[in-house]
mmCIF file of C-alpha atoms in Angstrom:
data_model
loop_
_atom_site.group_PDB
_atom_site.id
_atom_site.type_symbol
_atom_site.label_atom_id
_atom_site.label_comp_id
_atom_site.label_asym_id
_atom_site.label_seq_id
_atom_site.Cartn_x
_atom_site.Cartn_y
_atom_site.Cartn_z
ATOM 1 C CA MET A 13 95.773 97.247 104.601
ATOM 2 C CA PRO A 14 93.709 99.498 102.272
ATOM 3 C CA GLY A 15 90.530 101.185 103.460
ATOM 4 C CA VAL A 16 91.675 101.607 107.087
ATOM 5 C CA PRO A 17 93.346 105.040 107.235
ATOM 6 C CA PHE A 18 94.782 106.451 110.466
ATOM 7 C CA SER A 19 97.611 108.433 111.952
ATOM 8 C CA ALA A 20 99.051 108.029 115.446
ATOM 9 C CA VAL A 21 102.057 108.486 117.684
ATOM 10 C CA VAL A 22 104.238 105.603 118.834
ATOM 11 C CA LYS A 23 105.753 106.018 122.289
ATOM 12 C CA ILE A 24 109.010 104.086 122.598
ATOM 13 C CA GLU A 25 110.672 103.244 125.913
ATOM 14 C CA SER A 26 113.896 101.263 126.249
ATOM 15 C CA THR A 27 115.317 100.151 129.604
ATOM 16 C CA GLN A 28 118.721 98.502 129.740
ATOM 17 C CA VAL A 29 120.540 97.036 132.736
ATOM 18 C CA LEU A 30 124.069 98.439 132.895
ATOM 19 C CA PRO A 31 127.187 96.423 133.908
ATOM 20 C CA ASP A 32 127.122 98.003 137.399
ATOM 21 C CA GLY A 33 123.586 96.704 137.986
ATOM 22 C CA THR A 34 121.804 100.043 137.560
ATOM 23 C CA SER A 35 119.362 100.603 134.729
ATOM 24 C CA ALA A 36 119.137 103.354 132.109
ATOM 25 C CA THR A 37 115.851 104.278 130.465
ATOM 26 C CA ARG A 38 115.620 106.121 127.171
ATOM 27 C CA LYS A 39 112.530 107.196 125.292
ATOM 28 C CA SER A 40 111.362 108.537 121.971
ATOM 29 C CA ILE A 41 108.251 109.080 119.877
ATOM 30 C CA ALA A 42 107.464 108.581 116.206
ATOM 31 C CA THR A 43 104.603 109.449 113.890
ATOM 32 C CA ILE A 44 103.035 106.596 111.925
ATOM 33 C CA ALA A 45 100.242 106.720 109.349
ATOM 34 C CA ARG A 46 98.390 104.645 106.765
ATOM 35 C CA ASP A 47 96.207 106.079 103.999
ATOM 36 C CA SER A 48 93.126 104.599 102.311
ATOM 37 C CA ARG A 49 95.328 103.028 99.612
ATOM 38 C CA GLY A 50 97.249 101.132 102.292
ATOM 39 C CA ARG A 51 100.449 103.167 101.955
ATOM 40 C CA ILE A 52 102.337 103.436 105.245
ATOM 41 C CA TYR A 53 104.578 106.106 106.724
ATOM 42 C CA ASN A 54 106.737 105.793 109.814
ATOM 43 C CA GLU A 55 109.554 107.735 111.433
ATOM 44 C CA ARG A 56 112.647 106.901 113.418
ATOM 45 C CA ARG A 57 113.655 109.486 115.997
ATOM 46 C CA GLN A 58 116.574 109.670 118.388
ATOM 47 C CA LEU A 59 116.290 107.855 121.737
ATOM 48 C CA MET A 60 116.668 110.394 124.531
ATOM 49 C CA PRO A 61 117.188 110.178 128.327
ATOM 50 C CA SER A 62 113.960 109.642 130.280
ATOM 51 C CA THR A 63 114.220 113.196 131.668
ATOM 52 C CA PHE A 64 114.082 114.740 128.151
ATOM 53 C CA THR A 65 110.925 116.813 127.596
ATOM 54 C CA GLY A 66 111.208 118.044 123.985
ATOM 55 C CA THR A 67 110.630 116.362 120.631
ATOM 56 C CA PRO A 68 113.487 114.018 119.658
ATOM 57 C CA GLN A 69 115.294 114.737 116.421
ATOM 58 C CA ILE A 70 114.083 112.795 113.385
ATOM 59 C CA LEU A 71 116.744 110.427 112.036
ATOM 60 C CA SER A 72 114.893 108.962 109.043
ATOM 61 C CA SER A 73 111.455 108.145 107.713
ATOM 62 C CA HIS A 74 110.063 105.323 105.610
ATOM 63 C CA ILE A 75 107.243 105.140 103.051
ATOM 64 C CA PHE A 76 105.931 101.853 101.662
ATOM 65 C CA ASP A 77 103.336 101.409 98.914
ATOM 66 C CA PRO A 78 101.900 97.847 98.968
ATOM 67 C CA GLU A 79 100.442 98.223 95.446
ATOM 68 C CA THR A 80 103.766 98.949 93.743
ATOM 69 C CA ARG A 81 105.907 97.326 96.510
ATOM 70 C CA LEU A 82 108.037 100.516 96.413
ATOM 71 C CA SER A 83 109.972 101.117 99.636
ATOM 72 C CA THR A 84 111.417 104.620 100.166
ATOM 73 C CA PHE A 85 113.827 105.597 102.950
ATOM 74 C CA LEU A 86 114.189 109.357 103.491
ATOM 75 C CA ASN A 87 117.332 110.815 105.079
ATOM 76 C CA PRO A 88 116.727 114.415 106.238
ATOM 77 C CA TYR A 89 120.469 115.092 106.615
ATOM 78 C CA THR A 90 121.571 114.118 103.122
ATOM 79 C CA ARG A 91 118.126 114.885 101.606
ATOM 80 C CA MET A 92 118.273 111.571 99.771
ATOM 81 C CA ALA A 93 115.394 109.194 99.046
ATOM 82 C CA ARG A 94 116.637 105.621 98.605
ATOM 83 C CA GLN A 95 114.080 103.523 96.731
ATOM 84 C CA MET A 96 113.791 99.797 96.136
ATOM 85 C CA THR A 97 111.005 97.503 94.967
ATOM 86 C CA ILE A 98 110.437 94.763 97.535
ATOM 87 C CA PRO A 99 109.663 91.334 96.016
ATOM 88 C CA GLN A 100 106.370 89.723 96.980
ATOM 89 C CA ARG A 101 106.915 87.082 99.642
ATOM 90 C CA GLU A 102 105.774 83.589 98.812
ATOM 91 C CA ALA A 103 103.372 81.968 101.238
ATOM 92 C CA THR A 104 105.205 79.569 103.532
ATOM 93 C CA ALA A 105 103.966 76.711 105.615
ATOM 94 C CA SER A 106 103.600 77.446 109.309
ATOM 95 C CA ALA A 107 106.727 76.751 111.303
ATOM 96 C CA PRO A 108 106.807 73.500 113.264
ATOM 97 C CA GLU A 109 106.495 73.584 117.045
ATOM 98 C CA HIS A 110 109.811 74.439 118.640
ATOM 99 C CA PRO A 111 110.677 72.718 121.944
ATOM 100 C CA PHE A 112 112.026 75.979 123.415
ATOM 101 C CA LEU A 113 109.049 78.134 122.352
ATOM 102 C CA LYS A 114 105.975 78.752 124.508
ATOM 103 C CA GLN A 115 102.917 80.737 123.494
ATOM 104 C CA GLN A 116 100.224 82.074 125.791
ATOM 105 C CA ASP A 117 96.854 83.703 125.043
ATOM 106 C CA LEU A 118 96.539 86.862 127.166
ATOM 107 C CA GLY A 119 92.859 87.470 126.416
ATOM 108 C CA THR A 120 91.306 90.786 125.395
ATOM 109 C CA GLU A 121 91.710 94.335 126.657
ATOM 110 C CA THR A 122 90.823 97.857 125.466
ATOM 111 C CA MET A 123 93.561 100.269 124.378
ATOM 112 C CA GLU A 124 92.856 103.750 122.955
ATOM 113 C CA ASN A 125 89.169 102.709 122.724
ATOM 114 C CA PHE A 126 90.026 99.718 120.512
ATOM 115 C CA ALA A 127 89.516 96.081 121.464
ATOM 116 C CA VAL A 128 92.862 94.267 121.411
ATOM 117 C CA HIS A 129 93.879 90.647 121.773
ATOM 118 C CA GLY A 130 97.098 89.770 123.578
ATOM 119 C CA THR A 131 99.595 87.027 122.847
ATOM 120 C CA SER A 132 102.841 86.257 124.666
ATOM 121 C CA ARG A 133 105.637 84.232 123.095
ATOM 122 C CA SER A 134 108.681 83.205 125.085
ATOM 123 C CA ARG A 135 111.637 81.200 123.916
ATOM 124 C CA THR A 136 114.469 79.769 125.926
ATOM 125 C CA ILE A 137 117.972 80.169 124.582
ATOM 126 C CA PRO A 138 120.145 77.363 125.994
ATOM 127 C CA ALA A 139 123.250 78.364 127.923
ATOM 128 C CA ALA A 140 125.514 77.014 125.175
ATOM 129 C CA ALA A 141 124.027 79.484 122.675
ATOM 130 C CA SER A 142 123.189 82.461 124.896
ATOM 131 C CA GLY A 143 126.725 83.740 125.399
ATOM 132 C CA THR A 144 126.013 84.212 129.115
ATOM 133 C CA ALA A 145 126.737 80.700 130.439
ATOM 134 C CA LYS A 146 123.111 80.301 131.526
ATOM 135 C CA ASP A 147 119.727 79.727 129.926
ATOM 136 C CA LEU A 148 117.997 82.944 128.829
ATOM 137 C CA VAL A 149 114.294 83.547 128.280
ATOM 138 C CA VAL A 150 113.324 86.091 125.606
ATOM 139 C CA THR A 151 109.701 87.238 125.797
ATOM 140 C CA ASP A 152 107.635 89.075 123.193
ATOM 141 C CA GLU A 153 104.142 90.345 123.947
ATOM 142 C CA TYR A 154 101.732 91.678 121.289
ATOM 143 C CA TRP A 155 98.354 93.408 121.697
ATOM 144 C CA TYR A 156 96.662 93.372 118.274
ATOM 145 C CA SER A 157 93.663 95.410 117.082
ATOM 146 C CA ASP A 158 91.533 93.641 114.445
ATOM 147 C CA GLU A 159 89.823 96.950 113.682
ATOM 148 C CA LEU A 160 93.070 98.774 112.846
ATOM 149 C CA HIS A 161 94.974 95.676 111.654
ATOM 150 C CA MET A 162 98.046 96.451 113.761
ATOM 151 C CA ASN A 163 99.669 95.940 117.154
ATOM 152 C CA MET A 164 98.693 98.615 119.672
ATOM 153 C CA LEU A 165 101.401 97.582 122.125
ATOM 154 C CA THR A 166 104.503 95.405 121.842
ATOM 155 C CA ARG A 167 106.960 94.423 124.585
ATOM 156 C CA HIS A 168 110.317 92.757 123.938
ATOM 157 C CA GLU A 169 112.290 91.568 126.965
ATOM 158 C CA ASP A 170 115.770 90.071 126.721
ATOM 159 C CA ALA A 171 118.311 90.112 129.563
ATOM 160 C CA ARG A 172 121.051 90.920 127.042
ATOM 161 C CA THR A 173 119.372 94.035 125.592
ATOM 162 C CA GLY A 174 116.792 95.001 128.228
ATOM 163 C CA LEU A 175 113.126 95.877 127.823
ATOM 164 C CA GLN A 176 111.636 97.715 124.850
ATOM 165 C CA VAL A 177 107.988 98.837 124.899
ATOM 166 C CA LEU A 178 106.177 100.414 121.926
ATOM 167 C CA THR A 179 102.727 101.893 122.590
ATOM 168 C CA ILE A 180 100.343 103.414 120.020
ATOM 169 C CA THR A 181 98.621 106.592 121.241
ATOM 170 C CA GLY A 182 96.505 109.434 119.850
ATOM 171 C CA VAL A 183 94.911 107.449 117.022
ATOM 172 C CA ASN A 184 93.188 109.662 114.430
ATOM 173 C CA ARG A 185 90.978 107.739 111.982
ATOM 174 C CA SER A 186 90.745 110.490 109.333
ATOM 175 C CA GLU A 187 92.730 110.432 106.082
ATOM 176 C CA PRO A 188 96.369 111.493 106.689
ATOM 177 C CA ASP A 189 98.015 114.319 104.757
ATOM 178 C CA PRO A 190 98.890 112.918 101.269
ATOM 179 C CA ALA A 191 102.264 114.709 101.434
ATOM 180 C CA MET A 192 103.389 112.167 104.049
ATOM 181 C CA PHE A 193 103.485 109.501 101.342
ATOM 182 C CA GLN A 194 105.487 111.511 98.791
ATOM 183 C CA VAL A 195 109.210 112.219 98.440
ATOM 184 C CA PRO A 196 109.608 115.802 99.750
ATOM 185 C CA PRO A 197 110.713 118.524 97.326
ATOM 186 C CA GLY A 198 114.473 118.944 97.085
ATOM 187 C CA TYR A 199 115.303 115.286 97.795
ATOM 188 C CA LYS A 200 117.488 113.337 95.380
ATOM 189 C CA VAL A 201 115.890 109.992 94.467
ATOM 190 C CA VAL A 202 118.367 107.088 94.340
ATOM 191 C CA ASP A 203 117.270 103.803 92.731
ATOM 192 C CA GLU A 204 118.728 100.955 94.781
ATOM 193 C CA ASN A 205 117.172 98.108 92.818
ATOM 194 C CA PRO A 206 119.808 95.596 91.713
ATOM 195 C CA PRO A 207 120.616 95.751 87.987
ATOM 196 C CA ASN A 208 118.799 93.208 85.801
#
């Protein structure tokens, strides 16, 4: 989305129910950004125990340029930049109503001083397909900002994997550092496009 620059921090929290019935919560953060050209940057950092107070180690980062469709994955350990051009997706017809899918309008709220609109989607996985011998309900919740053109909060709840919550915080509307959208010096660029 060009013309809507920002940078922010994503807070990530994952809670999983363990076989003994207790739950384990892990957390992380990640920096995300978008410049005026629409290029995006996001990080993946290590999930840490909920008691951890430092900054989790960065595992990888990703840059995407919607103009050129160039996707770059940066690995700080190998100092490699894997690049591939992503094909443009063709427009598809909207999916038909699914008998196991329910959607609910959650109305509007304010998050980080932005108006957001909430939607909840839940789908039932029949016992025969769930692998747990009983029906499972998987719920996804999205709180979308029209002003920023992105979700400010997402929740994914599945009894098999637990609860994952991603929350956008500390939004800065100024132009991000251009270096975020470049391959850092000293990285080896690897072209991963399939041969013609």
